[in-house]
PDB file of C-alpha atoms in Angstrom:
ATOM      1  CA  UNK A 983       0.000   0.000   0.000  1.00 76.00           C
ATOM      2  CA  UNK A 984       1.518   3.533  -1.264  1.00 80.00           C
ATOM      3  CA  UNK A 985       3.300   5.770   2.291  1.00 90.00           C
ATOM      4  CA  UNK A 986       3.757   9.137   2.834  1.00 95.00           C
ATOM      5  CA  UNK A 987       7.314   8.584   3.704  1.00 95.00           C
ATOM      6  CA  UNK A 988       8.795  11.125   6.497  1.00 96.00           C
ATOM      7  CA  UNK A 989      12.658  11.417   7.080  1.00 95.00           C
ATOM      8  CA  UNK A 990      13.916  11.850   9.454  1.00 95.00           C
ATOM      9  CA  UNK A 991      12.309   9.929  12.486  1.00 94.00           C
ATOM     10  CA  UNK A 992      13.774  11.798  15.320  1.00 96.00           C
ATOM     11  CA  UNK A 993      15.730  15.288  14.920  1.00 97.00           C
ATOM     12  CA  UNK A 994      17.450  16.674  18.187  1.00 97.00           C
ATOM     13  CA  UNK A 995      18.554  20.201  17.755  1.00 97.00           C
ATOM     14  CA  UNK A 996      19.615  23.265  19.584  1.00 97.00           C
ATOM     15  CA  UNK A 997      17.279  26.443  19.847  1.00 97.00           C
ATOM     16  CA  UNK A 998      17.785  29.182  17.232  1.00 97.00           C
ATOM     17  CA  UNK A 999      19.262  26.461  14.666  1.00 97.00           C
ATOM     18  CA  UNK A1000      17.336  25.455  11.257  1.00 97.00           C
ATOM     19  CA  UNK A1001      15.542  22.142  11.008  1.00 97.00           C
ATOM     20  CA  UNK A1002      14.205  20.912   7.855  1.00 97.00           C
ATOM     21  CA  UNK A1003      11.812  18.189   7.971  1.00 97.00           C
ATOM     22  CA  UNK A1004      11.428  15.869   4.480  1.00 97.00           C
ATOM     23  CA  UNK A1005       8.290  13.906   3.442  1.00 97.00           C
ATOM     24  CA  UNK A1006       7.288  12.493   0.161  1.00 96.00           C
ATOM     25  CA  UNK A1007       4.150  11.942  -0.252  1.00 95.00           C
ATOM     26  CA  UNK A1008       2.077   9.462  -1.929  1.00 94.00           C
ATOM     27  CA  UNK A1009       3.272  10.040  -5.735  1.00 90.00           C
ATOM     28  CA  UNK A1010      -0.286  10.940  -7.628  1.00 88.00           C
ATOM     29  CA  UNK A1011      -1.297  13.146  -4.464  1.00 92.00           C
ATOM     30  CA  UNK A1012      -2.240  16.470  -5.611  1.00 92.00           C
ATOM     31  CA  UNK A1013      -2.808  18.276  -2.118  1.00 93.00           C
ATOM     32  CA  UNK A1014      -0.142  18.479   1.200  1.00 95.00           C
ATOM     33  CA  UNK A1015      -0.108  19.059   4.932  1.00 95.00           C
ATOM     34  CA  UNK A1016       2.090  20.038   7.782  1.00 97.00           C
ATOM     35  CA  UNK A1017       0.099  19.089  11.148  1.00 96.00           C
ATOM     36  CA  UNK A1018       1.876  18.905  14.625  1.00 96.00           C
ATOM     37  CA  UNK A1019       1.018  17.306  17.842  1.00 93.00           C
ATOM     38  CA  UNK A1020       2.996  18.443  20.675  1.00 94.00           C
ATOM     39  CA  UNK A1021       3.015  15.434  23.152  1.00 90.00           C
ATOM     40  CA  UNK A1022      -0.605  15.363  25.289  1.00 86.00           C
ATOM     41  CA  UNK A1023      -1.928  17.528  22.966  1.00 90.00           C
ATOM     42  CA  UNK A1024      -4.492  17.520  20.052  1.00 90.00           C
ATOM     43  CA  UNK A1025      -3.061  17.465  16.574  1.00 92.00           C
ATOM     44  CA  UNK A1026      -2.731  21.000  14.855  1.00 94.00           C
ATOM     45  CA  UNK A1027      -3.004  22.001  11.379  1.00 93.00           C
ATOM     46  CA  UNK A1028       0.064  24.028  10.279  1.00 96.00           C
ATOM     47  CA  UNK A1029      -0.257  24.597   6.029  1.00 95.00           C
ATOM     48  CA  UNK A1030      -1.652  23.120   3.554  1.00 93.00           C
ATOM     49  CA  UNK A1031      -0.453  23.308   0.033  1.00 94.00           C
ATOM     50  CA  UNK A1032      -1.883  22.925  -3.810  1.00 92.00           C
ATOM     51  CA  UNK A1033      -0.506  23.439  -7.327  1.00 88.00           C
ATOM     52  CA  UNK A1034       2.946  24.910  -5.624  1.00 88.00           C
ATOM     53  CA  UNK A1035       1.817  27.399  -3.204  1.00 92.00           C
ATOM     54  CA  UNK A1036       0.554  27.813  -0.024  1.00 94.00           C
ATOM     55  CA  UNK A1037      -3.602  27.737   0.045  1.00 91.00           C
ATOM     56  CA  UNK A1038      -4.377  27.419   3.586  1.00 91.00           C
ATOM     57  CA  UNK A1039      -1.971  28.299   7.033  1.00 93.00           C
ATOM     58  CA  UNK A1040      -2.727  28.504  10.509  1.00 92.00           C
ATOM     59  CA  UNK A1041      -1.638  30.978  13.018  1.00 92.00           C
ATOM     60  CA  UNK A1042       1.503  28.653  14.226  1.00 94.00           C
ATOM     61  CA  UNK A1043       2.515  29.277  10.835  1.00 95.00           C
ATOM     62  CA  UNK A1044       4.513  32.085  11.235  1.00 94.00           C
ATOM     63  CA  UNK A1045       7.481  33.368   9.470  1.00 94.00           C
ATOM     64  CA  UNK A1046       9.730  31.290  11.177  1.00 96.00           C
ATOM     65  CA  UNK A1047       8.144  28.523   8.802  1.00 97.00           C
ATOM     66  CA  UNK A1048       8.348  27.770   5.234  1.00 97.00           C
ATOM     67  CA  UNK A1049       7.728  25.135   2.961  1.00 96.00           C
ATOM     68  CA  UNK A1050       8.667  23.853  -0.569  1.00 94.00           C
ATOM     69  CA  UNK A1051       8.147  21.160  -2.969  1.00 91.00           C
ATOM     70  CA  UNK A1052      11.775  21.488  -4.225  1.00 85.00           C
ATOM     71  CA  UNK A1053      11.483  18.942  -6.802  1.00 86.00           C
ATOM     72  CA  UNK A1054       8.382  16.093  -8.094  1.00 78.00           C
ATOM     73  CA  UNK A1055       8.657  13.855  -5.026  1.00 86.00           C
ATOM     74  CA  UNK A1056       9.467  15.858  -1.628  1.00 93.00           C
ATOM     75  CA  UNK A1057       7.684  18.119   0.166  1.00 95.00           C
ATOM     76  CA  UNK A1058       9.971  20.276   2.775  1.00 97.00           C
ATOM     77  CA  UNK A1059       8.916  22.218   6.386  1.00 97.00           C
ATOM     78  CA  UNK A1060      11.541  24.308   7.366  1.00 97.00           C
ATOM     79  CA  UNK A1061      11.860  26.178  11.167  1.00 97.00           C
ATOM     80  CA  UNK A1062      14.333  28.717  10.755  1.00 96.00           C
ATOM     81  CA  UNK A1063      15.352  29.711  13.883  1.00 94.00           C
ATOM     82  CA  UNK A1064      13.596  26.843  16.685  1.00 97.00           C
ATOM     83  CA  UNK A1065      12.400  27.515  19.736  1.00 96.00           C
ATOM     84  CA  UNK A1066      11.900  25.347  22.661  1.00 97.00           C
ATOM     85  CA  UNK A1067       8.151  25.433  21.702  1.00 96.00           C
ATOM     86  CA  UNK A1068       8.574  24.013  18.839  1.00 97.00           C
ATOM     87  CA  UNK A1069       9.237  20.628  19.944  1.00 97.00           C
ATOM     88  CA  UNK A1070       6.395  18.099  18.853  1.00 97.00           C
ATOM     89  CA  UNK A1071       5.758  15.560  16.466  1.00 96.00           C
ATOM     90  CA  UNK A1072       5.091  16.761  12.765  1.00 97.00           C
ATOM     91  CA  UNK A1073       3.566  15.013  10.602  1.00 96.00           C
ATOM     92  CA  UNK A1074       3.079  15.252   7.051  1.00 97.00           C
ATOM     93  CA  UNK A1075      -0.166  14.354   5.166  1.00 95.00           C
ATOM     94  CA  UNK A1076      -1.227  13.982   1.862  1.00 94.00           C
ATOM     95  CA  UNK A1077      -4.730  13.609  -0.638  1.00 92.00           C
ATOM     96  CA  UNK A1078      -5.222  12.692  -3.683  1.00 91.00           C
ATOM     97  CA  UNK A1079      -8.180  15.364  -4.532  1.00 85.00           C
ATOM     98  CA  UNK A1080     -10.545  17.249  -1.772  1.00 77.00           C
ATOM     99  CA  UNK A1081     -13.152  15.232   0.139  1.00 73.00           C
ATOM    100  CA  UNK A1082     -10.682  12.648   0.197  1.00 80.00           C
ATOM    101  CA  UNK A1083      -9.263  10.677   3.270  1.00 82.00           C
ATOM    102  CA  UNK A1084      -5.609  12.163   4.120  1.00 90.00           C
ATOM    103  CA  UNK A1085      -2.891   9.628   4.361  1.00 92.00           C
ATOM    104  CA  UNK A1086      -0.493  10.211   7.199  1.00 94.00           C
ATOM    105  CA  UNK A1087       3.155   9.521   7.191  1.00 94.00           C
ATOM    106  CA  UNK A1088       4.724   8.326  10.887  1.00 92.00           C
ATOM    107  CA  UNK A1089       6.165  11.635  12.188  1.00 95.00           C
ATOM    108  CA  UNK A1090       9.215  13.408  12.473  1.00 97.00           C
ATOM    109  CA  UNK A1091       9.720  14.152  16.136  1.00 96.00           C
ATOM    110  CA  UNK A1092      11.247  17.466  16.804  1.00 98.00           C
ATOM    111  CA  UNK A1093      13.318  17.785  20.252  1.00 97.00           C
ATOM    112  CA  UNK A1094      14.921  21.296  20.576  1.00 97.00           C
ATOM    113  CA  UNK A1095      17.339  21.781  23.593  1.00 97.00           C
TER     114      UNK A1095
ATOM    115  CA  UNK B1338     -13.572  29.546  16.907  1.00 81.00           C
ATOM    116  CA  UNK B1339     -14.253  26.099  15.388  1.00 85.00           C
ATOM    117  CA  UNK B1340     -14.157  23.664  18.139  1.00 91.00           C
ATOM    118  CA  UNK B1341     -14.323  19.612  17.926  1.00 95.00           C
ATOM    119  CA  UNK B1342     -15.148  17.591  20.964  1.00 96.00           C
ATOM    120  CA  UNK B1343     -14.541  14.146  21.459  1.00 97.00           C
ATOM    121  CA  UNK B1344     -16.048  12.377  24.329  1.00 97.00           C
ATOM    122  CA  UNK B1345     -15.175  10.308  26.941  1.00 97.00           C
ATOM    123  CA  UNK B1346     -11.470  11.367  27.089  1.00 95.00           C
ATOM    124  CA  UNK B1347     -10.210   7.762  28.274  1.00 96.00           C
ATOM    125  CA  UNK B1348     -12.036   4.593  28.316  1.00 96.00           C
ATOM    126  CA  UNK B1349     -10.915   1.307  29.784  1.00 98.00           C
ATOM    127  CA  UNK B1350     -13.053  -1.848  28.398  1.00 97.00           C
ATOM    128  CA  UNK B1351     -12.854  -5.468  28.453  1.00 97.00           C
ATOM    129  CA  UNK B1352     -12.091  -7.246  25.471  1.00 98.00           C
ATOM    130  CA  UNK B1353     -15.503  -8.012  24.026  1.00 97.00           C
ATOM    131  CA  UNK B1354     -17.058  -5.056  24.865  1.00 97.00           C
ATOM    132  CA  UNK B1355     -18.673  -2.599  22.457  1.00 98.00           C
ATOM    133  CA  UNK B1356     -17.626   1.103  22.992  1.00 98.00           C
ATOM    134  CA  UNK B1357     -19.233   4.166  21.580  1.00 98.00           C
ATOM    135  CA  UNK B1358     -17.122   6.820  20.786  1.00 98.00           C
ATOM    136  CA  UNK B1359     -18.285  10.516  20.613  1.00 98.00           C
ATOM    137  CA  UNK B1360     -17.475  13.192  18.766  1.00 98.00           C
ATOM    138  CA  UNK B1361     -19.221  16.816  18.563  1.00 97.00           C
ATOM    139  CA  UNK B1362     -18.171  19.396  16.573  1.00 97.00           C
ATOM    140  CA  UNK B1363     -19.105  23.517  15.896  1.00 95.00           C
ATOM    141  CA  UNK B1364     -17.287  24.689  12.822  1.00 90.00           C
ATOM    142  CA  UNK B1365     -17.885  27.046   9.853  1.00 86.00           C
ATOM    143  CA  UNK B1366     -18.225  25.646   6.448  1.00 86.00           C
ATOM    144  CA  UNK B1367     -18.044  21.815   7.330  1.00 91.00           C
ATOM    145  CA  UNK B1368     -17.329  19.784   4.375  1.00 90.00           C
ATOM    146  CA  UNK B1369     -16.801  16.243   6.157  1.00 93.00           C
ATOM    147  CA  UNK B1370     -15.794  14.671   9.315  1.00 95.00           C
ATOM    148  CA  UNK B1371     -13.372  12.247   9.750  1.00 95.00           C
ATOM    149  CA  UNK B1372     -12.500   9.392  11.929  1.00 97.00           C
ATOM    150  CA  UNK B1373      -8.575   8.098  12.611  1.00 96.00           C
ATOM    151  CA  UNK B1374      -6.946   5.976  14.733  1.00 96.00           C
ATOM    152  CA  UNK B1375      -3.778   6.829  16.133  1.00 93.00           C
ATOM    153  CA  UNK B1376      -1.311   4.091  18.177  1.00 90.00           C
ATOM    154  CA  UNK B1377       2.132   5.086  17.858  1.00 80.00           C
ATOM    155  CA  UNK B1378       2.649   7.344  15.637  1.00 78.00           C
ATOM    156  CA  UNK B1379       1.273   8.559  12.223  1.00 85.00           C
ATOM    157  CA  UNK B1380      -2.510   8.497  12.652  1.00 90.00           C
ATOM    158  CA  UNK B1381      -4.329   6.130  10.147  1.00 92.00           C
ATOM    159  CA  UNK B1382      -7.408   6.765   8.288  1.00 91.00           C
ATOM    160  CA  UNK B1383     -10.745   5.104   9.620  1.00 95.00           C
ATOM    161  CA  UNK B1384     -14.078   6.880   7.653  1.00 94.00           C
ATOM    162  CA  UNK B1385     -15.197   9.922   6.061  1.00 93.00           C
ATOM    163  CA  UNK B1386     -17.971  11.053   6.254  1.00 95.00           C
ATOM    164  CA  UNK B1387     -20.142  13.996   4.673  1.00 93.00           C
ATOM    165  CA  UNK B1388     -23.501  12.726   4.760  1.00 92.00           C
ATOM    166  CA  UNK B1389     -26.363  12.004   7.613  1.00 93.00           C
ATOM    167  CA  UNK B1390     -27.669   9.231   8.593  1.00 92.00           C
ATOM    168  CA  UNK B1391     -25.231   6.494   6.126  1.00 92.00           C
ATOM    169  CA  UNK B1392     -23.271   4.203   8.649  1.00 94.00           C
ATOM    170  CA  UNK B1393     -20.072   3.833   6.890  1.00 95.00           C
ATOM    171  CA  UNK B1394     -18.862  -0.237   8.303  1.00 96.00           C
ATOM    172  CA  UNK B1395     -15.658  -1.743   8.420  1.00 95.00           C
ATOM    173  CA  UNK B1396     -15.607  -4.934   9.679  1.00 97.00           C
ATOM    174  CA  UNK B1397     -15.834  -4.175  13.419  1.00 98.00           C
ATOM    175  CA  UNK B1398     -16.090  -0.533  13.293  1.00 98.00           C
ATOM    176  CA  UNK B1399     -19.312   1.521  12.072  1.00 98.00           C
ATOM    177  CA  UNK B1400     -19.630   5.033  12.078  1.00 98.00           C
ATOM    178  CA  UNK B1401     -22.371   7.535  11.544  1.00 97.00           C
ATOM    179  CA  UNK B1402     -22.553  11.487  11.204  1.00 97.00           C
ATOM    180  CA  UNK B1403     -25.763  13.669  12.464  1.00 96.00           C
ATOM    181  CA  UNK B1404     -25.302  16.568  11.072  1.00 94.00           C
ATOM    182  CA  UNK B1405     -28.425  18.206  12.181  1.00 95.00           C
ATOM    183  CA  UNK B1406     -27.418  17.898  15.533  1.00 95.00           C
ATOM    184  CA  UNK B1407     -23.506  18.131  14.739  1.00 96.00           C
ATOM    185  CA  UNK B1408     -22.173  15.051  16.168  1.00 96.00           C
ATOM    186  CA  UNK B1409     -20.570  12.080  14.927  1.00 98.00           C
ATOM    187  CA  UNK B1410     -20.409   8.118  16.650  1.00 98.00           C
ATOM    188  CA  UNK B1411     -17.872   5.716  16.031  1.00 98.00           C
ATOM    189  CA  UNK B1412     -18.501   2.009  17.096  1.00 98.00           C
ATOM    190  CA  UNK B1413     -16.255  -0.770  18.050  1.00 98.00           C
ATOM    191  CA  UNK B1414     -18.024  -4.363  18.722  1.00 98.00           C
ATOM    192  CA  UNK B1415     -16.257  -7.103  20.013  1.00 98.00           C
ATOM    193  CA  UNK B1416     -13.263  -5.211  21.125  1.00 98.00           C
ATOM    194  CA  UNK B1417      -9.882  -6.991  21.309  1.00 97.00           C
ATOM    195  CA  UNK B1418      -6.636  -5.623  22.319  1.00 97.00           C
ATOM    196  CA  UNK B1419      -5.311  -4.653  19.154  1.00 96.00           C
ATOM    197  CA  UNK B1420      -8.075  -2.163  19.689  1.00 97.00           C
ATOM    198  CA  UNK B1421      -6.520  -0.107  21.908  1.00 97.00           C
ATOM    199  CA  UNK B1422      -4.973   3.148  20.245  1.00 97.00           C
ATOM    200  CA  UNK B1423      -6.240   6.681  20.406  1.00 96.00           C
ATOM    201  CA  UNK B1424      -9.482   7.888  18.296  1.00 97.00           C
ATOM    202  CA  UNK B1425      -8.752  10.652  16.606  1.00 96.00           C
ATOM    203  CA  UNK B1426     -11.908  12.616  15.402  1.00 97.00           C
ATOM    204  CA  UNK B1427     -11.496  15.600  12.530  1.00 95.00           C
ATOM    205  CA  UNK B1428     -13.544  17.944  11.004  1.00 94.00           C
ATOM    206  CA  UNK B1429     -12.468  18.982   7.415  1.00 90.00           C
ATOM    207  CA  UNK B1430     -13.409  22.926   6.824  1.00 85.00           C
ATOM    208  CA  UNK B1431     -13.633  24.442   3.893  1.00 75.00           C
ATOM    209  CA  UNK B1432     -10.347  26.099   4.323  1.00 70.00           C
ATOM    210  CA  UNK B1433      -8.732  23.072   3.239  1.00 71.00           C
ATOM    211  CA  UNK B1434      -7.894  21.569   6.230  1.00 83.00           C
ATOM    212  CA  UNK B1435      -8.418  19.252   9.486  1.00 89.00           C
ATOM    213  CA  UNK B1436      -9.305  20.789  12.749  1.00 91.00           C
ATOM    214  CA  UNK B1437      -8.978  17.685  15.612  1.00 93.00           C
ATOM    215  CA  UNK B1438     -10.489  17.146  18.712  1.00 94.00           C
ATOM    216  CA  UNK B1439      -8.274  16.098  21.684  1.00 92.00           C
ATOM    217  CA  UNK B1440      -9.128  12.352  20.963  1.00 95.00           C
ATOM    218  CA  UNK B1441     -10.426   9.155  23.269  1.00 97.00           C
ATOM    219  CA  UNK B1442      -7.513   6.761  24.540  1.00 97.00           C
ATOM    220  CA  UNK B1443      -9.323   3.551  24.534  1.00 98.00           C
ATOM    221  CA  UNK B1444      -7.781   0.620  26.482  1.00 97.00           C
ATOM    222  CA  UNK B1445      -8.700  -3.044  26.100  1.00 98.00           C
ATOM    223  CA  UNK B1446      -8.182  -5.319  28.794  1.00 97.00           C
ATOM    224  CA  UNK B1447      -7.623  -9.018  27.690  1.00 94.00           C
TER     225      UNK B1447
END
């Protein structure tokens, strides 16, 4: 069965560095997501994106984030400068079409010291 | 503020039970609700649903939206330990994405 592939599984890093956090979706998936879950909480939606841009972000989404789909098959998050807050799970999600179940990949867990 | 509420928070059955999960929601613009189950990691996709009153089935699990009364049920007979995970209940907005509630951690005791 096709995975949304996330790489990679754990990333430990020191506040104020970049992190960038690869995923390749499901390869005739139109639509992608960036959600978090920050451990004993609910999972958050962070961006959505369509046809090479950005169509939907949420408030977490600040400038500190970006993302990019820098060739056909991955699908970047980047944190520029990371923050203690920022440590969670992220996962990255992707659809075939709208009004269609997302498939999850398995996380990239974010630990900043 | 949209707002999705899953109910009870924790559940502790015994294996052959049937459990009733809950899940209420109050968003703008709903365009479906959707059920996943989460154990370690990456949650994994259960049912979608965008219409009232159609049980969606898979094997053990059912699932039905009311969207009159904005609430959603999933259904687990026969439970068995493999069962036990978190239930993960989203609402899909027509901003194009998934809003969560805080989930139900359902444990099955052999």
């Amino acid at each position: 069965e096709p995975e949304v592939t996330q790489t990679p599984s754990h990333q430990v890093t020191q506040m104020g560095q970049e992190v960038i956090l690869r995923c390749v979706p499901i390869s005739n998936h139109l639509y992608f997501y960036w959600y978090r879950q920050i451990l004993g909480q609910k999972v958050e939606f962070l961006v959505s994106f369509y046809n090479n841009e950005i169509s939907e972000k949420s408030e977490i989404f600040d400038d500190q984030f970006s993302v990019e789909r820098p060739d056909g098959s991955n699908f970047t998050l980047k944190i520029r400068s990371t923050k203690l807050e920022d440590s969670a799970m992220y996962f990255c999600a992707s659809s075939p079409r709208r009004d269609y179940g997302y498939t999850f990949g398995s996380g990239t867990r974010l630990t900043v010291v | 503020e949209d707002k999705v509420v899953q109910s009870p928070l924790s559940l502790v059955v015994h294996e052959g039970d049937t459990v009733t999960l809950n899940c209420s929601y109050e968003v703008t613009n709903f365009r479906s609700l959707l059920w996943y189950k989460q154990e370690k990691k990456a949650p994994t996709f259960l049912f979608m649903l965008t219409s009232s009153g159609i049980e969606k089935k898979s094997g053990r699990l059912s699932s039905i939206l009311d969207k009159k009364e904005l609430f959603s049920i999933l259904n687990i007979t026969a439970t068995q330990t493999g069962d036990s995970a978190v239930y993960l209940c989203a609402v899909e907005t027509g901003a194009n994405n998934l809003f969560f509630g805080t989930g139900t951690r359902l444990t099955v005791i052999p």
